XYZ file of C-alpha atoms in Angstrom:
402
model
C -34.149 -5.941 -26.748
C -32.713 -9.101 -25.231
C -29.560 -9.710 -23.208
C -27.066 -11.679 -25.316
C -23.893 -11.589 -23.222
C -22.617 -10.528 -19.802
C -18.926 -9.875 -19.156
C -17.218 -9.431 -15.806
C -14.082 -7.304 -16.136
C -11.531 -7.158 -13.299
C -8.828 -4.509 -13.632
C -6.332 -2.693 -11.400
C -5.361 0.750 -12.726
C -3.763 1.758 -9.387
C -6.506 -0.112 -7.455
C -8.899 -3.000 -8.127
C -12.268 -2.532 -9.845
C -14.903 -5.017 -10.993
C -17.138 -3.966 -13.883
C -20.112 -5.695 -15.512
C -20.817 -5.192 -19.207
C -24.228 -6.292 -20.492
C -24.619 -6.645 -24.277
C -27.911 -6.807 -26.166
C -29.173 -7.935 -29.575
C -29.821 -4.277 -30.416
C -26.107 -3.529 -30.311
C -26.519 -1.402 -27.172
C -24.483 -2.233 -24.073
C -24.435 -0.947 -20.523
C -21.903 -1.130 -17.709
C -22.198 -1.298 -13.935
C -19.769 -1.106 -11.021
C -19.364 -4.294 -8.941
C -16.372 -3.324 -6.789
C -16.268 -4.546 -3.185
C -13.006 -3.382 -1.626
C -10.892 -6.320 -0.444
C -13.438 -8.919 -1.656
C -13.496 -8.118 -5.364
C -13.134 -11.663 -6.679
C -16.064 -12.894 -4.580
C -18.391 -10.558 -6.468
C -16.772 -11.368 -9.824
C -17.425 -15.066 -9.259
C -20.988 -14.457 -8.062
C -21.705 -12.522 -11.231
C -20.017 -14.757 -13.755
C -20.811 -18.146 -12.230
C -24.261 -17.559 -10.745
C -25.983 -14.506 -12.229
C -24.870 -14.242 -15.857
C -26.192 -17.676 -16.943
C -29.673 -16.845 -15.601
C -30.067 -13.580 -17.521
C -29.110 -14.504 -21.084
C -32.183 -14.135 -23.275
C -34.127 -11.952 -20.836
C -35.578 -8.585 -21.845
C -33.072 -5.881 -20.914
C -35.809 -3.313 -20.340
C -37.465 -5.235 -17.488
C -35.233 -3.639 -14.863
C -37.519 -3.940 -11.835
C -38.501 -7.504 -12.677
C -34.853 -8.543 -13.062
C -33.971 -6.839 -9.762
C -36.701 -8.764 -7.937
C -35.720 -11.976 -9.740
C -32.123 -11.687 -8.544
C -33.068 -10.590 -4.999
C -35.974 -12.949 -4.325
C -34.805 -15.784 -6.556
C -31.823 -16.369 -4.292
C -32.893 -17.908 -0.971
C -29.890 -16.237 0.759
C -30.891 -12.600 0.408
C -28.897 -9.425 1.028
C -25.284 -9.258 2.158
C -22.470 -7.254 0.606
C -21.544 -9.712 -2.156
C -25.095 -10.387 -3.322
C -26.233 -6.761 -3.262
C -23.087 -5.508 -5.002
C -23.632 -8.030 -7.791
C -27.298 -7.039 -8.141
C -26.277 -3.374 -8.151
C -23.911 -3.903 -11.068
C -26.590 -5.590 -13.170
C -29.165 -2.944 -12.255
C -26.834 -0.045 -13.104
C -25.902 -1.586 -16.454
C -29.571 -2.110 -17.336
C -30.413 1.526 -16.521
C -27.461 2.549 -18.700
C -28.906 0.493 -21.571
C -32.423 1.883 -21.141
C -31.206 5.485 -21.148
C -29.010 4.875 -24.198
C -31.948 3.285 -26.014
C -34.027 6.374 -25.209
C -31.097 8.599 -26.297
C -31.314 10.454 -22.977
C -29.025 11.127 -20.033
C -30.055 8.838 -17.196
C -31.351 11.619 -14.945
C -34.151 12.262 -17.452
C -35.504 8.739 -16.900
C -35.260 9.222 -13.131
C -37.587 12.218 -13.177
C -35.473 14.965 -14.706
C -33.283 17.545 -13.021
C -34.012 18.742 -9.500
C -30.793 20.792 -9.522
C -28.191 22.052 -11.969
C -25.113 20.771 -10.133
C -24.232 18.315 -7.359
C -22.333 19.750 -4.381
C -19.425 17.477 -3.465
C -16.964 17.287 -0.608
C -13.286 16.425 -0.734
C -10.941 14.843 1.793
C -8.387 16.956 3.637
C -6.177 14.907 5.928
C -2.825 15.359 7.596
C -0.465 13.728 10.034
C -1.140 16.569 12.459
C -3.464 19.555 12.772
C -1.144 21.951 10.948
C -0.925 19.649 7.939
C -4.708 19.188 7.872
C -5.151 22.983 7.931
C -2.884 23.236 4.884
C -4.887 20.551 3.082
C -8.201 22.279 3.821
C -6.739 25.457 2.331
C -5.832 23.546 -0.855
C -9.375 22.235 -1.251
C -10.785 25.718 -0.722
C -8.480 26.983 -3.450
C -9.857 24.291 -5.792
C -13.340 25.640 -5.184
C -14.775 23.079 -2.761
C -17.667 24.317 -0.639
C -17.573 21.240 1.638
C -14.466 19.510 3.028
C -14.002 16.484 5.260
C -11.179 17.030 7.767
C -9.187 14.213 9.400
C -5.946 14.324 11.373
C -3.439 11.982 12.899
C -3.736 11.385 16.636
C -0.731 12.123 18.884
C 0.636 8.893 20.321
C -0.685 6.700 17.479
C 1.686 5.720 14.694
C -1.065 5.575 12.059
C -4.727 6.536 11.769
C -7.273 5.122 9.335
C -8.491 7.964 7.120
C -5.119 9.739 7.080
C -2.832 9.118 4.122
C 0.462 10.322 2.710
C -1.185 10.470 -0.733
C -3.632 13.315 -0.165
C -5.596 13.472 -3.421
C -5.910 9.767 -4.303
C -6.220 8.167 -0.884
C -6.492 4.371 -1.061
C -7.114 2.625 2.289
C -6.462 -0.919 0.991
C -2.743 -0.888 1.549
C -1.298 -4.390 1.623
C -1.245 -7.914 0.215
C -2.297 -8.883 3.751
C -4.212 -6.643 6.182
C -2.253 -3.936 7.992
C -2.963 -3.819 11.740
C -3.447 -0.300 13.102
C -3.369 0.569 16.803
C -6.278 2.674 18.046
C -7.001 4.676 21.210
C -10.468 6.153 21.615
C -9.471 8.312 24.578
C -6.628 9.950 22.628
C -9.008 10.584 19.719
C -11.765 12.114 21.869
C -9.331 14.536 23.479
C -7.716 15.577 20.193
C -10.459 15.956 17.577
C -12.092 19.131 19.020
C -8.710 20.850 18.771
C -8.702 20.214 15.015
C -12.043 21.928 14.430
C -11.289 24.768 16.822
C -8.206 25.503 14.709
C -10.073 25.142 11.403
C -12.899 27.494 12.391
C -10.406 30.014 13.729
C -8.514 29.883 10.426
C -11.353 29.619 7.877
C -14.455 30.860 9.682
C -17.895 29.351 9.232
C -18.448 29.873 5.489
C -17.043 26.444 4.534
C -18.913 23.216 5.316
C -16.741 20.965 7.475
C -17.331 17.219 7.877
C -15.679 14.541 9.999
C -15.615 10.726 9.991
C -15.200 8.633 13.175
C -15.029 5.372 11.151
C -17.348 3.340 13.430
C -14.836 3.366 16.304
C -16.930 4.713 19.194
C -19.466 3.416 21.688
C -22.816 5.270 21.813
C -21.738 7.156 24.958
C -18.407 8.129 23.378
C -20.142 9.179 20.171
C -22.560 11.387 22.122
C -19.598 12.974 23.884
C -17.768 13.682 20.619
C -20.906 15.088 18.994
C -21.465 17.381 21.976
C -17.860 18.579 21.968
C -18.096 19.482 18.258
C -21.339 21.452 18.467
C -19.583 24.869 18.708
C -17.942 24.246 15.320
C -21.205 23.710 13.386
C -20.199 20.605 11.437
C -22.087 19.711 8.284
C -22.079 16.197 9.706
C -20.349 13.721 12.006
C -20.107 10.426 10.160
C -20.035 6.745 11.182
C -19.760 7.215 14.925
C -20.668 3.665 15.992
C -20.807 0.317 14.141
C -23.560 0.921 11.642
C -25.428 -2.355 12.089
C -26.487 -1.288 15.616
C -29.355 1.013 14.681
C -30.616 1.326 18.276
C -27.306 2.872 19.375
C -28.177 6.085 17.569
C -30.989 6.823 20.034
C -28.493 7.704 22.772
C -26.345 9.732 20.397
C -29.338 11.664 19.097
C -30.553 12.450 22.619
C -27.254 14.059 23.619
C -26.068 16.078 20.626
C -27.426 18.344 17.918
C -24.430 17.725 15.636
C -25.890 16.313 12.384
C -25.292 12.557 12.009
C -24.497 10.603 8.854
C -24.165 6.858 8.333
C -24.749 4.157 5.748
C -21.835 3.509 3.409
C -21.738 -0.155 4.540
C -25.517 -0.630 4.253
C -26.851 -3.068 1.649
C -30.609 -2.474 1.790
C -33.438 -0.445 3.293
C -33.576 -2.931 6.178
C -30.165 -1.722 7.394
C -31.433 1.830 7.890
C -35.239 1.654 8.173
C -35.287 2.369 11.912
C -32.636 5.080 11.649
C -34.673 6.919 9.043
C -38.213 6.527 10.313
C -37.246 7.467 13.897
C -35.261 10.505 12.746
C -32.025 9.217 14.305
C -29.821 10.416 11.443
C -29.721 13.431 9.133
C -27.925 11.953 6.100
C -28.043 8.463 4.608
C -24.722 7.485 3.008
C -25.674 4.353 1.046
C -24.200 3.886 -2.423
C -25.348 2.720 -5.829
C -22.842 -0.136 -5.909
C -23.404 -1.577 -2.415
C -27.120 -0.926 -1.915
C -28.608 -2.838 -4.797
C -28.091 -0.349 -7.599
C -30.027 2.659 -8.807
C -33.410 0.968 -8.387
C -33.045 0.170 -4.696
C -31.039 3.245 -3.696
C -33.710 5.483 -5.223
C -36.284 3.737 -3.012
C -34.104 4.302 0.064
C -33.768 7.998 -0.767
C -37.510 8.343 -1.369
C -38.219 6.724 1.999
C -35.660 9.051 3.600
C -37.338 12.084 2.043
C -40.548 11.246 3.913
C -38.633 11.628 7.195
C -36.563 14.764 6.441
C -33.351 12.754 5.887
C -31.087 13.798 3.027
C -28.721 11.806 0.828
C -24.956 11.896 1.221
C -23.684 9.000 -0.851
C -20.301 7.431 -0.223
C -17.888 8.227 -3.051
C -14.424 6.968 -2.122
C -11.810 5.835 -4.624
C -12.795 2.180 -4.130
C -15.992 2.948 -6.057
C -15.242 3.185 -9.751
C -16.108 6.128 -12.018
C -19.040 3.977 -13.186
C -20.554 4.203 -9.705
C -19.814 7.921 -9.523
C -21.496 8.570 -12.862
C -24.606 6.636 -11.833
C -24.691 8.361 -8.436
C -24.492 11.819 -10.009
C -27.508 11.154 -12.211
C -29.488 9.981 -9.180
C -28.229 12.961 -7.122
C -29.370 15.284 -9.876
C -32.875 13.828 -9.963
C -33.854 13.380 -6.290
C -35.196 16.362 -4.331
C -33.740 15.446 -0.894
C -30.118 15.493 -2.031
C -27.615 16.629 0.600
C -24.036 16.215 -0.609
C -21.939 13.752 -2.617
C -18.541 12.472 -1.494
C -15.949 12.907 -4.234
C -12.496 11.380 -3.926
C -10.711 11.846 -7.203
C -9.453 8.812 -9.098
C -5.933 8.533 -10.448
C -5.046 9.338 -14.038
C -4.795 5.626 -14.894
C -8.282 4.965 -13.555
C -9.769 7.880 -15.479
C -8.154 6.594 -18.669
C -9.668 3.140 -18.217
C -13.082 4.661 -17.398
C -13.641 7.710 -19.668
C -16.544 9.731 -18.334
C -18.786 12.686 -19.085
C -18.977 14.137 -15.564
C -16.988 17.287 -14.769
C -16.027 19.326 -11.692
C -16.350 23.093 -11.334
C -16.435 25.385 -8.285
C -17.329 22.694 -5.769
C -19.943 20.966 -7.930
C -19.983 17.899 -10.169
C -22.058 17.868 -13.331
C -23.132 14.496 -14.812
C -23.129 15.658 -18.417
C -25.765 15.005 -21.083
C -24.337 11.869 -22.722
C -27.035 9.195 -23.144
C -26.859 6.672 -20.295
C -24.877 7.356 -17.138
C -22.020 8.786 -19.182
C -19.213 6.408 -18.151
C -17.566 3.784 -20.363
C -14.717 1.274 -20.043
C -11.703 0.837 -22.320
C -11.444 -2.957 -22.239
C -8.095 -3.154 -24.028
C -6.528 -0.714 -21.594
C -8.203 -2.428 -18.624
C -6.598 -5.723 -19.662
C -3.153 -4.188 -19.146
C -3.786 -3.867 -15.390
C -4.323 -7.315 -13.821
C -5.853 -7.848 -10.401
C -3.595 -7.240 -7.388
C -4.736 -8.545 -4.019
C -5.156 -5.751 -1.448
C -6.837 -5.510 1.936
C -8.195 -2.803 4.196
C -6.432 -2.285 7.555
C -7.640 -3.933 10.765
C -7.886 -2.012 14.065
C -6.493 -3.283 17.369
C -6.582 -1.494 20.702
C -3.419 -0.490 22.525
C -3.496 -3.689 24.626
C -3.362 -5.788 21.445
C -6.999 -6.919 21.487
C -9.280 -6.685 18.484
C -11.534 -3.649 18.417
C -14.637 -5.156 20.023
C -17.673 -3.072 19.076
């Protein structure tokens, strides 16, 4: 079964997505997510101009060989653009292989290790009272795990807090929005949020929190320590994730579980974190960490060191990525939790999918492949719209410097 054509589809049903479609001479096709928020066209060009011409005529079933060919064949390895492009090809090839076998993808990844995938939703509000109300809504929908974020008094806006609660999209402008940030205000306020939530809801619900890489190691240790009484499921992205050594100080000063990795592209971004036991959950994704093939290797390495998975699953990852992630989540034995931010109705129409939600769990379905497709005619009705993620500045006007 040979590759005959590779399409790169860019569409914007309420937000931008890049999708790869690989066609074969057997009439079977597969699709993969290639979305890189705020840099979508860079990946689209990489795929169409540099990868697609090299793969026509190759055997679609040689997934590992093609992965190594794309990774090692390019002198300039790794990086977000390269690894996102490789991930899209890899995911589409796994989709093809599973369809050819007439099996859901999880069967080819080792079969089921669980019946359902526990997911967490995002509850955020402009103040603590509003966040409490949002947590209550997610509990009513059946969620067992909920991430809680709140606005900070004295700051006009806070990354991670949105007016649109269910379909939060952080890329919010044709040019980057500049947010003002104060770490001291945040450190003083965030324990109050979780004190209120535990008082209201008790300890039966898993609560998570994201610091969005905005702390120094000492500040992160302080926040982790202050949140220990509230038994968080995890504290996420405390410091800039590329500084693996920083987690040693954090780990030494708090028992709050730590999660990181949504911006990681390969095992080399998290090797030290995992093998030294500096984190509890690795958050890497199918689309940004080299696809199913490489992410499975990361998770297997993590399993050797008692680290669980907790894959990123924001709305800037398409349903294609979510479908692939759910099949991998279902198969691995060190699964922890899966982030699940719901897509808008337009997005779901463009990407019909087999996965379903019930009582706090997602189920990948039994459709052959990863169970997600793309309606190309409908996708063509939503052209690309440039959008950027916000940029943080400190209160004195300087760029956030760590």
